[in-house]
Short mmCIF file of C-alpha atoms (C1' of nucleotides) in Angstrom, two decimals:
data_model
loop_
_atom_site.label_atom_id
_atom_site.label_comp_id
_atom_site.label_asym_id
_atom_site.label_seq_id
_atom_site.Cartn_x
_atom_site.Cartn_y
_atom_site.Cartn_z
CA MET A 1 53.39 -9.54 -0.78
CA MET A 2 51.58 -6.34 -1.46
CA ASN A 3 48.22 -5.61 0.02
CA ALA A 4 45.97 -8.55 -0.65
CA LYS A 5 44.12 -7.99 -3.86
CA PRO A 6 40.93 -9.85 -4.60
CA THR A 7 41.56 -12.82 -6.85
CA HIS A 8 38.81 -11.71 -9.16
CA THR A 9 37.56 -8.28 -9.92
CA PHE A 10 34.05 -7.73 -11.06
CA THR A 11 32.75 -5.00 -13.30
CA ASN A 12 29.57 -3.04 -12.91
CA HIS A 13 28.19 -5.14 -15.71
CA ASP A 14 29.00 -8.38 -13.89
CA VAL A 15 27.13 -7.11 -10.86
CA ALA A 16 24.19 -6.06 -13.00
CA GLU A 17 24.02 -9.48 -14.61
CA HIS A 18 24.01 -11.14 -11.23
CA LEU A 19 21.15 -8.95 -10.08
CA ARG A 20 19.27 -9.76 -13.27
CA LEU A 21 19.80 -13.45 -12.68
CA ILE A 22 18.25 -13.11 -9.25
CA ALA A 23 15.35 -11.14 -10.67
CA THR A 24 14.60 -13.73 -13.34
CA LEU A 25 14.84 -16.67 -10.97
CA LYS A 26 12.51 -14.94 -8.56
CA GLU A 27 10.09 -14.21 -11.35
CA ILE A 28 10.06 -17.80 -12.56
CA LYS A 29 9.64 -18.94 -9.00
CA GLY A 30 6.47 -16.90 -8.97
CA GLU A 31 7.32 -14.21 -6.47
CA GLY A 32 5.24 -11.07 -6.52
CA ARG A 33 6.05 -8.57 -9.22
CA PHE A 34 7.78 -5.93 -7.14
CA HIS A 35 10.04 -8.35 -5.35
CA TRP A 36 11.92 -9.15 -8.51
CA LEU A 37 11.34 -5.83 -10.28
CA ALA A 38 13.45 -4.15 -7.64
CA PHE A 39 16.44 -6.30 -8.57
CA ARG A 40 15.99 -5.63 -12.25
CA ASN A 41 15.77 -1.89 -11.65
CA ALA A 42 18.86 -1.95 -9.49
CA ALA A 43 20.66 -3.89 -12.23
CA ASP A 44 19.93 -1.15 -14.74
CA VAL A 45 21.15 1.48 -12.32
CA ILE A 46 24.44 -0.34 -11.75
CA ASP A 47 24.86 -0.99 -15.46
CA ASN A 48 24.62 2.70 -16.28
CA LEU A 49 26.71 3.90 -13.39
CA PRO A 50 29.68 6.08 -14.38
CA GLU A 51 31.60 5.18 -11.21
CA ASP A 52 33.06 1.80 -10.31
CA VAL A 53 30.69 -0.08 -8.03
CA ASN A 54 33.70 -1.53 -6.21
CA ASP A 55 34.62 1.95 -5.01
CA ILE A 56 31.11 2.67 -3.86
CA ALA A 57 30.96 -0.59 -1.97
CA ALA A 58 34.31 0.15 -0.36
CA ALA A 59 33.00 3.53 0.74
CA GLY A 60 29.95 1.85 2.21
CA THR A 61 27.55 4.07 0.33
CA LEU A 62 25.80 1.51 -1.86
CA THR A 63 22.41 2.33 -0.43
CA ASP A 64 22.80 5.92 -1.58
CA LEU A 65 22.22 4.67 -5.11
CA PRO A 66 18.66 4.95 -6.33
CA GLY A 67 16.95 1.57 -6.22
CA VAL A 68 19.54 0.06 -3.94
CA GLY A 69 18.34 -0.65 -0.43
CA LYS A 70 19.50 -2.96 2.28
CA GLY A 71 18.66 -6.17 0.46
CA VAL A 72 20.27 -5.37 -2.87
CA ALA A 73 23.31 -3.80 -1.20
CA GLU A 74 23.89 -7.01 0.75
CA VAL A 75 23.79 -9.04 -2.45
CA ILE A 76 26.18 -6.68 -4.21
CA GLU A 77 28.70 -6.82 -1.37
CA GLN A 78 28.64 -10.59 -1.32
CA PHE A 79 29.01 -10.78 -5.07
CA LEU A 80 31.97 -8.42 -5.19
CA ALA A 81 33.70 -10.45 -2.51
CA THR A 82 32.90 -13.96 -3.69
CA GLY A 83 31.43 -13.82 -7.18
CA ASP A 84 28.15 -15.11 -5.86
CA SER A 85 25.52 -14.43 -3.24
CA GLU A 86 23.52 -16.38 -0.69
CA LEU A 87 20.29 -15.27 -2.28
CA ALA A 88 21.31 -16.47 -5.72
CA GLY A 89 22.44 -19.75 -4.23
CA LYS A 90 19.16 -20.29 -2.51
CA LEU A 91 17.27 -19.45 -5.68
CA ARG A 92 19.38 -21.84 -7.72
CA SER A 93 18.44 -24.65 -5.36
CA GLN A 94 14.78 -24.02 -6.08
CA VAL A 95 14.80 -23.14 -9.77
CA PRO A 96 17.07 -24.58 -12.50
CA VAL A 97 19.25 -21.74 -13.82
CA THR A 98 18.97 -23.10 -17.32
CA LEU A 99 15.41 -21.82 -17.34
CA VAL A 100 16.80 -18.32 -17.67
CA GLU A 101 17.78 -18.86 -21.29
CA LEU A 102 14.27 -20.08 -22.09
CA THR A 103 13.07 -16.70 -20.96
CA GLU A 104 15.07 -15.19 -23.80
CA VAL A 105 12.93 -16.89 -26.42
CA PRO A 106 10.68 -14.17 -27.81
CA GLY A 107 7.14 -14.75 -26.64
CA LEU A 108 8.19 -16.83 -23.68
CA GLY A 109 8.15 -15.06 -20.36
CA ALA A 110 8.58 -16.28 -16.82
CA LYS A 111 5.03 -17.56 -16.46
CA LYS A 112 5.11 -19.77 -19.52
CA VAL A 113 8.62 -20.98 -18.80
CA ALA A 114 7.54 -21.96 -15.31
CA ARG A 115 4.66 -24.00 -16.70
CA LEU A 116 6.85 -25.67 -19.33
CA TRP A 117 9.16 -26.66 -16.53
CA ARG A 118 6.59 -27.88 -14.04
CA GLU A 119 4.25 -29.55 -16.48
CA LEU A 120 6.65 -30.95 -19.05
CA GLY A 121 9.93 -31.01 -17.19
CA ILE A 122 11.57 -28.76 -19.76
CA THR A 123 14.67 -26.99 -18.47
CA THR A 124 16.90 -26.34 -21.48
CA LEU A 125 16.67 -24.86 -24.96
CA ALA A 126 17.39 -28.28 -26.47
CA GLU A 127 14.57 -29.87 -24.49
CA LEU A 128 12.26 -27.06 -25.48
CA LYS A 129 13.06 -27.54 -29.13
CA ALA A 130 12.58 -31.29 -28.92
CA ALA A 131 9.24 -30.93 -27.15
CA ALA A 132 8.00 -28.48 -29.75
CA GLU A 133 9.05 -30.74 -32.59
CA ALA A 134 7.30 -33.67 -30.94
CA HIS A 135 4.17 -31.52 -30.58
CA ARG A 136 4.14 -31.98 -26.87
CA ILE A 137 3.73 -28.27 -26.16
CA ARG A 138 0.26 -28.03 -27.64
CA GLU A 139 -0.98 -30.50 -25.05
CA LEU A 140 -0.80 -27.78 -22.43
CA LYS A 141 -3.86 -25.73 -21.77
CA GLY A 142 -3.43 -22.29 -23.29
CA PHE A 143 -0.63 -23.43 -25.60
CA GLY A 144 -1.66 -24.17 -29.17
CA ALA A 145 -0.11 -25.18 -32.44
CA LYS A 146 0.64 -21.55 -33.11
CA THR A 147 2.50 -21.14 -29.85
CA GLU A 148 4.51 -24.20 -30.78
CA GLU A 149 5.50 -22.75 -34.14
CA ASN A 150 6.48 -19.48 -32.54
CA ILE A 151 8.64 -21.28 -30.03
CA LEU A 152 10.40 -23.15 -32.81
CA LYS A 153 10.98 -19.90 -34.66
CA GLY A 154 12.15 -18.25 -31.48
CA VAL A 155 14.61 -20.99 -30.67
CA ALA A 156 15.99 -20.89 -34.20
CA LEU A 157 16.31 -17.14 -33.98
CA LEU A 158 18.11 -17.41 -30.68
CA GLU A 159 20.53 -20.05 -31.90
CA GLN A 160 21.25 -17.94 -34.94
CA ARG A 161 21.58 -14.72 -33.00
CA ARG A 162 23.77 -16.34 -30.41
CA HIS A 163 26.46 -16.69 -33.03
CA ALA A 164 25.50 -13.70 -35.08
CA ARG A 165 24.82 -10.73 -32.89
CA THR A 166 25.39 -7.48 -34.65
CA PRO A 167 28.41 -5.43 -33.54
CA LEU A 168 27.63 -1.94 -32.33
CA GLY A 169 29.87 -0.54 -35.03
CA VAL A 170 27.47 -1.89 -37.62
CA ALA A 171 24.22 -1.41 -35.80
CA ARG A 172 24.68 2.15 -34.64
CA PRO A 173 25.30 3.71 -38.06
CA GLN A 174 22.26 1.86 -39.33
CA ALA A 175 20.11 3.24 -36.55
CA LEU A 176 21.42 6.75 -37.08
CA GLY A 177 20.71 6.35 -40.77
CA LEU A 178 17.14 5.37 -40.03
CA ILE A 179 16.71 8.35 -37.76
CA GLN A 180 18.07 10.72 -40.37
CA ALA A 181 15.93 9.19 -43.10
CA LEU A 182 12.88 9.51 -40.90
CA ARG A 183 13.59 13.17 -40.22
CA GLU A 184 14.06 13.87 -43.89
CA ALA A 185 10.86 12.10 -44.79
CA LEU A 186 8.78 14.25 -42.48
CA PRO A 187 8.19 17.94 -41.77
CA ALA A 188 10.47 19.29 -39.06
CA ASP A 189 7.74 19.62 -36.46
CA ALA A 190 6.48 16.06 -36.92
CA ILE A 191 9.15 14.70 -34.59
CA THR A 192 9.78 16.40 -31.28
CA ALA A 193 12.65 14.12 -30.36
CA ILE A 194 14.11 10.88 -31.65
CA GLU A 195 17.02 8.79 -30.49
CA PRO A 196 18.38 5.25 -30.23
CA ALA A 197 17.18 3.25 -27.22
CA GLY A 198 17.78 -0.18 -25.75
CA SER A 199 21.15 -1.86 -26.08
CA LEU A 200 22.10 0.75 -28.65
CA ARG A 201 21.69 3.49 -26.11
CA ARG A 202 23.53 1.46 -23.52
CA TRP A 203 26.49 1.06 -25.87
CA LYS A 204 26.51 -2.72 -25.57
CA GLU A 205 29.25 -4.17 -27.76
CA THR A 206 26.73 -6.17 -29.73
CA VAL A 207 23.02 -5.78 -30.22
CA GLY A 208 20.22 -8.19 -31.06
CA ASP A 209 18.00 -5.59 -32.62
CA LEU A 210 17.60 -1.86 -33.00
CA ASP A 211 15.36 0.21 -30.76
CA ILE A 212 14.46 3.72 -31.70
CA LEU A 213 12.32 5.98 -29.57
CA ALA A 214 10.49 9.00 -30.93
CA ILE A 215 8.36 11.66 -29.32
CA THR A 216 5.78 13.07 -31.67
CA PRO A 217 2.47 14.91 -31.73
CA ASP A 218 1.32 12.60 -34.50
CA PRO A 219 2.38 8.96 -33.95
CA ALA A 220 0.44 7.59 -36.91
CA GLN A 221 2.33 9.81 -39.30
CA VAL A 222 5.68 8.70 -37.92
CA MET A 223 4.71 5.01 -37.93
CA ALA A 224 3.63 5.28 -41.56
CA ALA A 225 6.80 7.04 -42.64
CA PHE A 226 8.92 4.52 -40.75
CA GLN A 227 7.29 1.60 -42.48
CA GLN A 228 7.90 3.15 -45.88
CA LEU A 229 11.57 3.77 -45.42
CA PRO A 230 13.65 2.20 -48.21
CA GLN A 231 15.80 0.23 -45.78
CA VAL A 232 12.73 -1.61 -44.51
CA GLU A 233 12.31 -5.05 -46.01
CA GLU A 234 9.19 -6.21 -44.19
CA VAL A 235 6.75 -4.81 -41.67
CA LEU A 236 6.41 -7.41 -38.93
CA LEU A 237 3.96 -5.49 -36.82
CA GLY A 238 2.42 -2.13 -37.44
CA GLY A 239 0.57 -0.54 -34.56
CA GLU A 240 -0.44 3.04 -33.97
CA THR A 241 2.36 3.80 -31.58
CA LYS A 242 4.70 0.89 -32.10
CA THR A 243 6.09 -0.71 -35.20
CA ARG A 244 8.47 -3.58 -35.69
CA VAL A 245 10.19 -4.14 -39.01
CA ARG A 246 12.91 -6.27 -40.49
CA LEU A 247 15.57 -4.34 -42.34
CA HIS A 248 17.49 -5.50 -45.37
CA GLY A 249 20.19 -7.64 -43.86
CA GLY A 250 17.88 -9.24 -41.31
CA LEU A 251 18.24 -6.86 -38.41
CA GLU A 252 14.95 -6.07 -36.70
CA CYS A 253 13.99 -2.65 -35.47
CA ASP A 254 11.28 -1.21 -33.23
"C1'" DT B 1 2.50 1.92 5.24
"C1'" DG B 2 1.02 2.13 0.57
"C1'" DG B 3 2.47 2.77 -4.25
"C1'" DC B 4 5.28 1.14 -7.85
"C1'" DG B 5 4.03 3.07 -15.85
"C1'" DG B 6 0.87 2.52 -19.02
"C1'" DT B 7 -0.28 0.52 -23.27
"C1'" DA B 8 -0.50 -2.43 -27.39
"C1'" DC B 9 -0.51 -6.80 -29.34
"C1'" DT B 10 -1.12 -11.95 -29.57
"C1'" DG B 11 -3.29 -16.31 -28.71
"C1'" DC C 1 -8.65 -12.53 -20.54
"C1'" DA C 2 -3.76 -13.73 -19.52
"C1'" DG C 3 0.75 -13.23 -20.85
"C1'" DT C 4 4.37 -10.74 -23.06
"C1'" DA C 5 6.99 -6.87 -24.60
"C1'" DC C 6 8.16 -2.14 -24.91
"C1'" DG D 1 12.32 -4.93 -2.44
"C1'" DC D 2 12.79 0.25 -2.55
"C1'" DC D 3 11.13 4.79 -1.59
"C1'" DA D 4 8.46 8.75 0.13
#
DNA sequence: TGGCGGTACTG
DNA sequence: CAGTAC
DNA sequence: GCCA
C-alpha cells in the first residue's frame, strides 16, 4: 500500500462549518459572548483562506493564523483527523444540535432559541412550527402574537429557501446590475465605494439573499435612490443607513 | 491582564 | 429595554 | 477564546 491516506479529506469550508457549529452551540448554551465569537471569527478566517488548511496543520503553523490560538487549533487538528472534535462532542451532549437550525429562522437568535427549548421543549423546526400554530409560543413572557406570526413566516421562508436557494450565477449578475443602476441614478461623488458583500462576496455557490455595501458621504440619498430602483418590488425596511427590499422575483437585498 | 464594533430596528 | 441582525 |  502507498503511504496511508486519510479516509476522508476535509475542506477549509468543512472546518469552518465545524467551528461555526461549536460557536452556535456555545452561544445557545449561554456562554459569554467572546467565548463563542472567537470560534465564529476563526471560522470566517478559515473559510476565506487561500491555502489548504490541511497543509497548514501539517506544518504545525495553525496558530500563526489570525484568530486561531491554542484552543481553536486543537479543535481544527482533531477535526481534520477524525471529522469531529472533543469540544463539539461535549457540547452536543449538553445542547441538542437540532437547535442550530432554529437559529436560522430570521428573528430567532440563540437567546430565544434557548428559551423555546428550555421552556417549551422545542428542538426542531417541525416542533417550532407546530407550537406556533397551536399558539403556544405567545404564552412565553416576551413572546407575543406578533412574534408567533413572524416565526411562522420565518419557518415558511426557510422551508422554501431550503429548496430554492439562488445560484450564484443568477444572484451575482443581479447584484452587479443593482450596483450599476445605483451608480447611474446618482452623481459620481455620491458613492465613494460600493460592492457586493455577504455570501455574494464569499462566492458561495448559492445565496439566500443579496448584500450590498456602500460607502457614501450622504447615506440618505443612497437609501432613497436604492428604494426607487425599478428592480425593487417592495421596501421591507427603510432606515437611514440600512434598507432591505424585495426584488422582482422574490430575492431580498440589503 | 484587559479589550474585543457600533448601530439600527423590532417587539 | 432586550434581542437580533448587519 | 484570541491578541496586544
